[in-house]
Each structure stands twice: as structure tokens, then as C-alpha cells.
Amino acid sequence: MRGGLGTPPGGFPEPFRSQVLRGERPLTARPGASLPAVDFDAVQRALEERHPRLAASHGISRCDVLSSLMYPAEFAAFADFREKYTSAVARVPTWAFWRGLQSGDSLHVSLGVGKDVQLGLSSVAAVPTADGHVQVFMQMNGAPRTMYVPDDRPVSSSDGPAVSRRPKATSARGSVGAPMPGSVVEVAVDVGDRVVKGETLATITAMKMVVVVSAPCDGEVQAVHIIAGDQVANGDELFVITEE
């Protein structure tokens, strides 16, 4: 609605756009016209220094450079993942990378000519080990395999489905909830800060989309339940503001 991806003919409908932007000023010109100049070669050198294993095994392409400029947090996480699990992760479909496999899902990966791998997730152990890992039962080209991976699942209740580690936002005006599930990119306020309605509290990203969490009212920040890098579920309480 701000116009960062362009504006449709005739513009966005009012007052809907103003309600969405919550006081943020929309762009009035072509989005790229206001961007500062970028030295692509310098960015590539910086990425090669930041991700040496990826640069040595896969190389930093111009596509990587552009991706890092448009989606810096997502590209950094993706590049770190590729370095940790080798560059072969580039052949994993987007849906599998972001969502992960569910029990019964299968995945075909082509590593090169004559190098095809069929992966399938059978099940995941319900109870983690004492060191925080979980046993995963899978198949690779029809052969059963077992491995242990870090357990990053939400906390489960004793008699129901998985629940979030955080309380849910309430109907109180100063209770600020997550507008979508995702990863916290930045937290812009601390406890005790005074904020005004529409001020940015945090930014959340998911599936290459970045959403700004704004203050719903004027007041003082009473509680901050997140830090950068946290995973949040839809409706999780992120902040509590004492309304003035």
C-alpha cells in the first residue's frame, strides 16, 4: 500500500490505504528513483567475505547480489543454511525449505546427471532427547534412515495440539499481537520507551514479505516479549503498551 512495489493505475482505494499505512507517508514517485546508488561489485565482495564456504563451493552470483539487496535478512539466513548444509540445498524446492517436510511428504532432488535422490519423511519422535534433539525417521531412495536434529518445535500441551511459547494478545488496546507467523527481524523499542500511535515497534518477515508491527495507541512500553531472530505465531503477544 505504500507503493514500494509500484502503484496500480488510479492508485490504491481510499480510505483503505490510509488505514493500512497508519500515518506512514506513501511514495509519490517510482520506487527505484529514491534508492541510493549501489556498487554491485562491492556488495559481491562483501558477500564473498561473509560467506566464504558458499563462495568457494557455489560462487556468489549476480542473482545472489540482487537477492541480498532486496531481501537482506532472508538471503543471509538462506546463505547461512547453504553453508551449513552444503550448496546442494539450492536444489531443494522453496516450499520444502520454508515449510519443511511433514509426515508422509516426499521430495525429489536432482544433484546432477544420474544423481537423483528421493527423500521421504516417515515420522518424528514425539519426545525430544535430554540434549534438545528429536529423532527423525525418513527414507532415502526407499532405504530407511534415522537421524537426530535440533528440536525447534513449539511447546506441546499435555492434552492438545502444539501451542505457542508465548501468550496470545488480548482484546486490550495496548496488547500488540503478531499479525502473521514469521521471524522477527528487528525490535525497535525497549521497556519504558514512550511511543505514539503508528510508530514502528518491530518488523517480522516470512516468505520474502516484511510486515511492520505498529503501536496501536500512544503510551509507554510496559513489556517486550521478543528479540530479533525469534519465531512467532499468528496472534502471539509481542508488546504491552500502557495507553495514555
mmCIF file of C-alpha atoms in Angstrom:
data_model
loop_
_atom_site.group_PDB
_atom_site.id
_atom_site.type_symbol
_atom_site.label_atom_id
_atom_site.label_comp_id
_atom_site.label_asym_id
_atom_site.label_seq_id
_atom_site.Cartn_x
_atom_site.Cartn_y
_atom_site.Cartn_z
ATOM 1 C CA MET A 1 0.000 0.000 0.000
ATOM 2 C CA ARG A 2 2.970 2.329 0.447
ATOM 3 C CA GLY A 3 3.877 1.869 -3.204
ATOM 4 C CA GLY A 4 7.173 0.053 -2.714
ATOM 5 C CA LEU A 5 6.286 -2.410 -5.480
ATOM 6 C CA GLY A 6 4.564 0.203 -7.612
ATOM 7 C CA THR A 7 1.104 1.746 -7.704
ATOM 8 C CA PRO A 8 -1.789 0.429 -9.834
ATOM 9 C CA PRO A 9 -3.488 2.735 -12.352
ATOM 10 C CA GLY A 10 -5.760 5.084 -10.440
ATOM 11 C CA GLY A 11 -3.926 4.422 -7.173
ATOM 12 C CA PHE A 12 -4.966 2.395 -4.134
ATOM 13 C CA PRO A 13 -8.515 2.950 -2.854
ATOM 14 C CA GLU A 14 -9.074 5.393 -0.021
ATOM 15 C CA PRO A 15 -9.646 5.415 2.897
ATOM 16 C CA PHE A 16 -8.435 1.795 2.870
ATOM 17 C CA ARG A 17 -4.833 2.718 2.035
ATOM 18 C CA SER A 18 -4.593 5.348 4.777
ATOM 19 C CA GLN A 19 -5.996 2.905 7.318
ATOM 20 C CA VAL A 20 -3.396 0.310 6.330
ATOM 21 C CA LEU A 21 -0.477 2.756 6.365
ATOM 22 C CA ARG A 22 -1.484 4.192 9.780
ATOM 23 C CA GLY A 23 0.079 7.563 9.160
ATOM 24 C CA GLU A 24 3.063 6.378 7.118
ATOM 25 C CA ARG A 25 3.608 8.556 4.075
ATOM 26 C CA PRO A 26 3.135 6.750 0.716
ATOM 27 C CA LEU A 27 5.563 7.030 -2.181
ATOM 28 C CA THR A 28 4.606 9.534 -4.853
ATOM 29 C CA ALA A 29 7.229 8.623 -7.475
ATOM 30 C CA ARG A 30 8.754 5.490 -8.972
ATOM 31 C CA PRO A 31 10.071 3.402 -6.046
ATOM 32 C CA GLY A 32 13.533 2.949 -7.510
ATOM 33 C CA ALA A 33 14.026 6.678 -8.074
ATOM 34 C CA SER A 34 14.616 7.349 -4.376
ATOM 35 C CA LEU A 35 17.006 4.458 -3.771
ATOM 36 C CA PRO A 36 20.704 5.274 -3.215
ATOM 37 C CA ALA A 37 23.274 4.126 -5.766
ATOM 38 C CA VAL A 38 24.681 0.630 -5.174
ATOM 39 C CA ASP A 39 28.091 -0.754 -6.095
ATOM 40 C CA PHE A 40 27.218 -4.320 -7.107
ATOM 41 C CA ASP A 41 30.871 -5.396 -7.208
ATOM 42 C CA ALA A 42 31.423 -4.133 -3.657
ATOM 43 C CA VAL A 43 28.318 -5.970 -2.464
ATOM 44 C CA GLN A 44 29.565 -9.174 -4.129
ATOM 45 C CA ARG A 45 32.964 -8.853 -2.424
ATOM 46 C CA ALA A 46 31.237 -8.308 0.930
ATOM 47 C CA LEU A 47 29.100 -11.420 0.394
ATOM 48 C CA GLU A 48 32.173 -13.455 -0.531
ATOM 49 C CA GLU A 49 33.832 -12.371 2.733
ATOM 50 C CA ARG A 50 30.659 -13.026 4.741
ATOM 51 C CA HIS A 51 30.029 -16.450 3.160
ATOM 52 C CA PRO A 52 33.462 -17.887 2.191
ATOM 53 C CA ARG A 53 32.346 -21.530 2.034
ATOM 54 C CA LEU A 54 29.430 -20.679 -0.226
ATOM 55 C CA ALA A 55 31.654 -18.528 -2.432
ATOM 56 C CA ALA A 56 34.207 -21.349 -2.769
ATOM 57 C CA SER A 57 31.716 -24.145 -3.459
ATOM 58 C CA HIS A 58 28.945 -22.394 -5.351
ATOM 59 C CA GLY A 59 30.114 -18.875 -6.086
ATOM 60 C CA ILE A 60 28.284 -15.600 -5.427
ATOM 61 C CA SER A 61 26.154 -14.890 -8.481
ATOM 62 C CA ARG A 62 24.618 -11.616 -9.584
ATOM 63 C CA CYS A 63 21.269 -13.121 -8.583
ATOM 64 C CA ASP A 64 22.674 -13.568 -5.049
ATOM 65 C CA VAL A 65 23.772 -9.937 -5.015
ATOM 66 C CA LEU A 66 20.323 -8.700 -6.038
ATOM 67 C CA SER A 67 18.600 -11.039 -3.575
ATOM 68 C CA SER A 68 20.757 -9.770 -0.712
ATOM 69 C CA LEU A 69 19.855 -6.173 -1.573
ATOM 70 C CA MET A 70 16.120 -6.790 -1.867
ATOM 71 C CA TYR A 71 15.741 -9.308 0.960
ATOM 72 C CA PRO A 72 18.820 -8.951 3.228
ATOM 73 C CA ALA A 73 17.523 -10.914 6.221
ATOM 74 C CA GLU A 74 16.079 -13.752 4.129
ATOM 75 C CA PHE A 75 19.185 -14.036 1.957
ATOM 76 C CA ALA A 76 21.518 -14.067 4.983
ATOM 77 C CA ALA A 77 19.500 -16.888 6.582
ATOM 78 C CA PHE A 78 19.384 -18.815 3.300
ATOM 79 C CA ALA A 79 23.134 -18.386 2.678
ATOM 80 C CA ASP A 80 23.985 -19.466 6.236
ATOM 81 C CA PHE A 81 21.817 -22.550 5.735
ATOM 82 C CA ARG A 82 23.512 -23.366 2.420
ATOM 83 C CA GLU A 83 26.952 -23.055 4.007
ATOM 84 C CA LYS A 84 25.970 -25.302 6.892
ATOM 85 C CA TYR A 85 24.303 -27.991 4.786
ATOM 86 C CA THR A 86 26.380 -27.542 1.573
ATOM 87 C CA SER A 87 25.307 -25.729 -1.568
ATOM 88 C CA ALA A 88 23.108 -28.697 -2.577
ATOM 89 C CA VAL A 89 20.291 -27.054 -0.613
ATOM 90 C CA ALA A 90 19.861 -24.735 -3.603
ATOM 91 C CA ARG A 91 18.178 -27.688 -5.320
ATOM 92 C CA VAL A 92 15.546 -28.022 -2.590
ATOM 93 C CA PRO A 93 12.152 -26.571 -3.636
ATOM 94 C CA THR A 94 11.106 -23.333 -1.991
ATOM 95 C CA TRP A 95 8.098 -24.854 -0.209
ATOM 96 C CA ALA A 96 10.285 -27.531 1.411
ATOM 97 C CA PHE A 97 12.911 -25.015 2.517
ATOM 98 C CA TRP A 98 10.432 -22.669 4.196
ATOM 99 C CA ARG A 99 7.787 -25.074 5.489
ATOM 100 C CA GLY A 100 9.767 -28.264 5.967
ATOM 101 C CA LEU A 101 8.517 -31.786 5.331
ATOM 102 C CA GLN A 102 5.503 -33.173 7.154
ATOM 103 C CA SER A 103 4.999 -36.852 7.909
ATOM 104 C CA GLY A 104 4.155 -38.619 4.643
ATOM 105 C CA ASP A 105 5.702 -35.921 2.417
ATOM 106 C CA SER A 106 8.249 -36.887 -0.217
ATOM 107 C CA LEU A 107 10.790 -34.848 -2.117
ATOM 108 C CA HIS A 108 12.715 -35.449 -5.341
ATOM 109 C CA VAL A 109 16.141 -33.802 -5.517
ATOM 110 C CA SER A 110 18.383 -33.880 -8.589
ATOM 111 C CA LEU A 111 22.048 -33.378 -7.653
ATOM 112 C CA GLY A 112 23.281 -33.730 -11.223
ATOM 113 C CA VAL A 113 23.201 -36.040 -14.202
ATOM 114 C CA GLY A 114 22.308 -39.502 -12.908
ATOM 115 C CA LYS A 115 22.309 -38.302 -9.304
ATOM 116 C CA ASP A 116 18.643 -38.278 -8.274
ATOM 117 C CA VAL A 117 17.566 -38.693 -4.670
ATOM 118 C CA GLN A 118 14.059 -39.460 -3.430
ATOM 119 C CA LEU A 119 13.557 -38.371 0.179
ATOM 120 C CA GLY A 120 10.545 -39.083 2.351
ATOM 121 C CA LEU A 121 9.680 -38.216 5.935
ATOM 122 C CA SER A 122 8.062 -41.132 7.787
ATOM 123 C CA SER A 123 7.620 -39.718 11.283
ATOM 124 C CA VAL A 124 9.171 -37.618 14.030
ATOM 125 C CA ALA A 125 9.537 -38.765 17.631
ATOM 126 C CA ALA A 126 7.100 -37.053 19.983
ATOM 127 C CA VAL A 127 9.529 -36.680 22.889
ATOM 128 C CA PRO A 128 12.904 -34.919 22.469
ATOM 129 C CA THR A 129 16.149 -36.188 23.973
ATOM 130 C CA ALA A 130 17.723 -34.699 27.086
ATOM 131 C CA ASP A 131 20.045 -32.524 24.969
ATOM 132 C CA GLY A 132 17.190 -30.996 22.978
ATOM 133 C CA HIS A 133 17.278 -33.160 19.840
ATOM 134 C CA VAL A 134 14.496 -35.165 18.232
ATOM 135 C CA GLN A 135 14.697 -38.457 16.346
ATOM 136 C CA VAL A 136 13.580 -38.292 12.713
ATOM 137 C CA PHE A 137 12.619 -41.414 10.731
ATOM 138 C CA MET A 138 12.973 -40.995 6.963
ATOM 139 C CA GLN A 139 13.606 -42.823 3.718
ATOM 140 C CA MET A 140 16.249 -42.151 1.087
ATOM 141 C CA ASN A 141 15.685 -43.911 -2.233
ATOM 142 C CA GLY A 142 13.485 -46.406 -0.389
ATOM 143 C CA ALA A 143 16.023 -47.249 2.316
ATOM 144 C CA PRO A 144 15.087 -46.360 5.917
ATOM 145 C CA ARG A 145 17.294 -43.820 7.664
ATOM 146 C CA THR A 146 17.287 -42.327 11.176
ATOM 147 C CA MET A 147 18.866 -39.088 12.325
ATOM 148 C CA TYR A 148 18.758 -36.634 15.211
ATOM 149 C CA VAL A 149 18.142 -32.935 14.614
ATOM 150 C CA PRO A 150 17.704 -29.957 16.980
ATOM 151 C CA ASP A 151 14.128 -29.780 18.265
ATOM 152 C CA ASP A 152 12.703 -26.343 17.398
ATOM 153 C CA ARG A 153 9.043 -27.352 17.559
ATOM 154 C CA PRO A 154 6.537 -25.288 19.571
ATOM 155 C CA VAL A 155 5.817 -26.425 23.097
ATOM 156 C CA SER A 156 3.002 -29.012 23.188
ATOM 157 C CA SER A 157 0.215 -29.066 25.712
ATOM 158 C CA SER A 158 -0.467 -32.334 27.563
ATOM 159 C CA ASP A 159 -3.900 -32.853 26.084
ATOM 160 C CA GLY A 160 -3.984 -30.945 22.848
ATOM 161 C CA PRO A 161 -2.080 -29.796 19.775
ATOM 162 C CA ALA A 162 1.124 -27.785 19.785
ATOM 163 C CA VAL A 163 0.804 -24.367 21.348
ATOM 164 C CA SER A 164 2.950 -21.273 21.206
ATOM 165 C CA ARG A 165 5.535 -20.498 23.856
ATOM 166 C CA ARG A 166 4.079 -17.006 24.188
ATOM 167 C CA PRO A 167 0.690 -15.862 25.453
ATOM 168 C CA LYS A 168 -1.798 -14.655 22.893
ATOM 169 C CA ALA A 169 -2.631 -10.996 22.543
ATOM 170 C CA THR A 170 -5.811 -9.913 24.290
ATOM 171 C CA SER A 171 -8.547 -7.527 23.218
ATOM 172 C CA ALA A 172 -6.954 -4.747 25.288
ATOM 173 C CA ARG A 173 -5.902 -1.836 23.112
ATOM 174 C CA GLY A 174 -2.318 -1.919 24.379
ATOM 175 C CA SER A 175 -1.823 -5.644 23.774
ATOM 176 C CA VAL A 176 0.046 -5.903 20.461
ATOM 177 C CA GLY A 177 -0.091 -9.258 18.676
ATOM 178 C CA ALA A 178 1.823 -10.742 15.757
ATOM 179 C CA PRO A 179 -0.084 -10.104 12.501
ATOM 180 C CA MET A 180 1.303 -13.289 10.942
ATOM 181 C CA PRO A 181 3.653 -16.172 11.724
ATOM 182 C CA GLY A 182 7.266 -15.457 10.893
ATOM 183 C CA SER A 183 10.701 -14.430 12.097
ATOM 184 C CA VAL A 184 11.428 -11.223 13.997
ATOM 185 C CA VAL A 185 13.862 -9.092 12.000
ATOM 186 C CA GLU A 186 14.155 -6.098 14.318
ATOM 187 C CA VAL A 187 12.760 -4.828 17.610
ATOM 188 C CA ALA A 188 12.695 -1.029 17.607
ATOM 189 C CA VAL A 189 11.641 -0.275 21.199
ATOM 190 C CA ASP A 190 12.552 -1.208 24.777
ATOM 191 C CA VAL A 191 10.588 -1.345 28.003
ATOM 192 C CA GLY A 192 9.974 2.177 29.254
ATOM 193 C CA ASP A 193 10.050 3.826 25.817
ATOM 194 C CA ARG A 194 7.246 6.246 25.002
ATOM 195 C CA VAL A 195 5.613 5.633 21.644
ATOM 196 C CA VAL A 196 2.968 7.327 19.536
ATOM 197 C CA LYS A 197 0.214 5.698 17.554
ATOM 198 C CA GLY A 198 1.557 4.276 14.293
ATOM 199 C CA GLU A 199 5.191 4.194 15.457
ATOM 200 C CA THR A 200 7.160 1.104 14.396
ATOM 201 C CA LEU A 201 7.624 -1.408 17.202
ATOM 202 C CA ALA A 202 9.122 -4.319 15.253
ATOM 203 C CA THR A 203 9.387 -5.907 11.833
ATOM 204 C CA ILE A 204 8.508 -9.521 11.006
ATOM 205 C CA THR A 205 9.374 -11.433 7.869
ATOM 206 C CA ALA A 206 8.029 -14.589 6.247
ATOM 207 C CA MET A 207 8.112 -15.869 2.671
ATOM 208 C CA LYS A 208 10.026 -12.788 1.418
ATOM 209 C CA MET A 209 7.378 -10.483 2.888
ATOM 210 C CA VAL A 210 8.195 -7.954 5.604
ATOM 211 C CA VAL A 211 5.432 -6.638 7.869
ATOM 212 C CA VAL A 212 5.778 -3.697 10.244
ATOM 213 C CA VAL A 213 4.207 -4.029 13.701
ATOM 214 C CA SER A 214 2.989 -0.583 14.746
ATOM 215 C CA ALA A 215 1.835 0.902 18.016
ATOM 216 C CA PRO A 216 -1.985 0.915 18.201
ATOM 217 C CA CYS A 217 -2.027 3.883 20.586
ATOM 218 C CA ASP A 218 0.060 6.488 22.376
ATOM 219 C CA GLY A 219 1.650 5.272 25.573
ATOM 220 C CA GLU A 220 4.591 3.671 27.353
ATOM 221 C CA VAL A 221 6.007 0.260 26.501
ATOM 222 C CA GLN A 222 5.359 -1.917 29.522
ATOM 223 C CA ALA A 223 6.568 -5.292 28.204
ATOM 224 C CA VAL A 224 8.575 -6.623 25.236
ATOM 225 C CA HIS A 225 8.250 -10.379 24.669
ATOM 226 C CA ILE A 226 10.510 -10.785 21.626
ATOM 227 C CA ILE A 227 14.061 -10.297 20.402
ATOM 228 C CA ALA A 228 15.482 -10.308 16.883
ATOM 229 C CA GLY A 229 15.560 -13.829 15.451
ATOM 230 C CA ASP A 230 12.579 -15.138 17.427
ATOM 231 C CA GLN A 231 9.937 -17.207 15.647
ATOM 232 C CA VAL A 232 6.388 -16.081 16.393
ATOM 233 C CA ALA A 233 2.950 -17.496 15.667
ATOM 234 C CA ASN A 234 -0.054 -15.543 14.479
ATOM 235 C CA GLY A 235 -1.629 -13.678 17.403
ATOM 236 C CA ASP A 236 1.300 -14.078 19.815
ATOM 237 C CA GLU A 237 1.556 -11.137 22.197
ATOM 238 C CA LEU A 238 4.687 -9.168 21.264
ATOM 239 C CA PHE A 239 4.314 -5.957 23.271
ATOM 240 C CA VAL A 240 2.201 -4.463 26.027
ATOM 241 C CA ILE A 241 1.662 -0.711 25.956
ATOM 242 C CA THR A 242 0.145 1.297 28.793
ATOM 243 C CA GLU A 243 -2.245 3.596 26.973
ATOM 244 C CA GLU A 244 -2.257 7.293 27.818
#
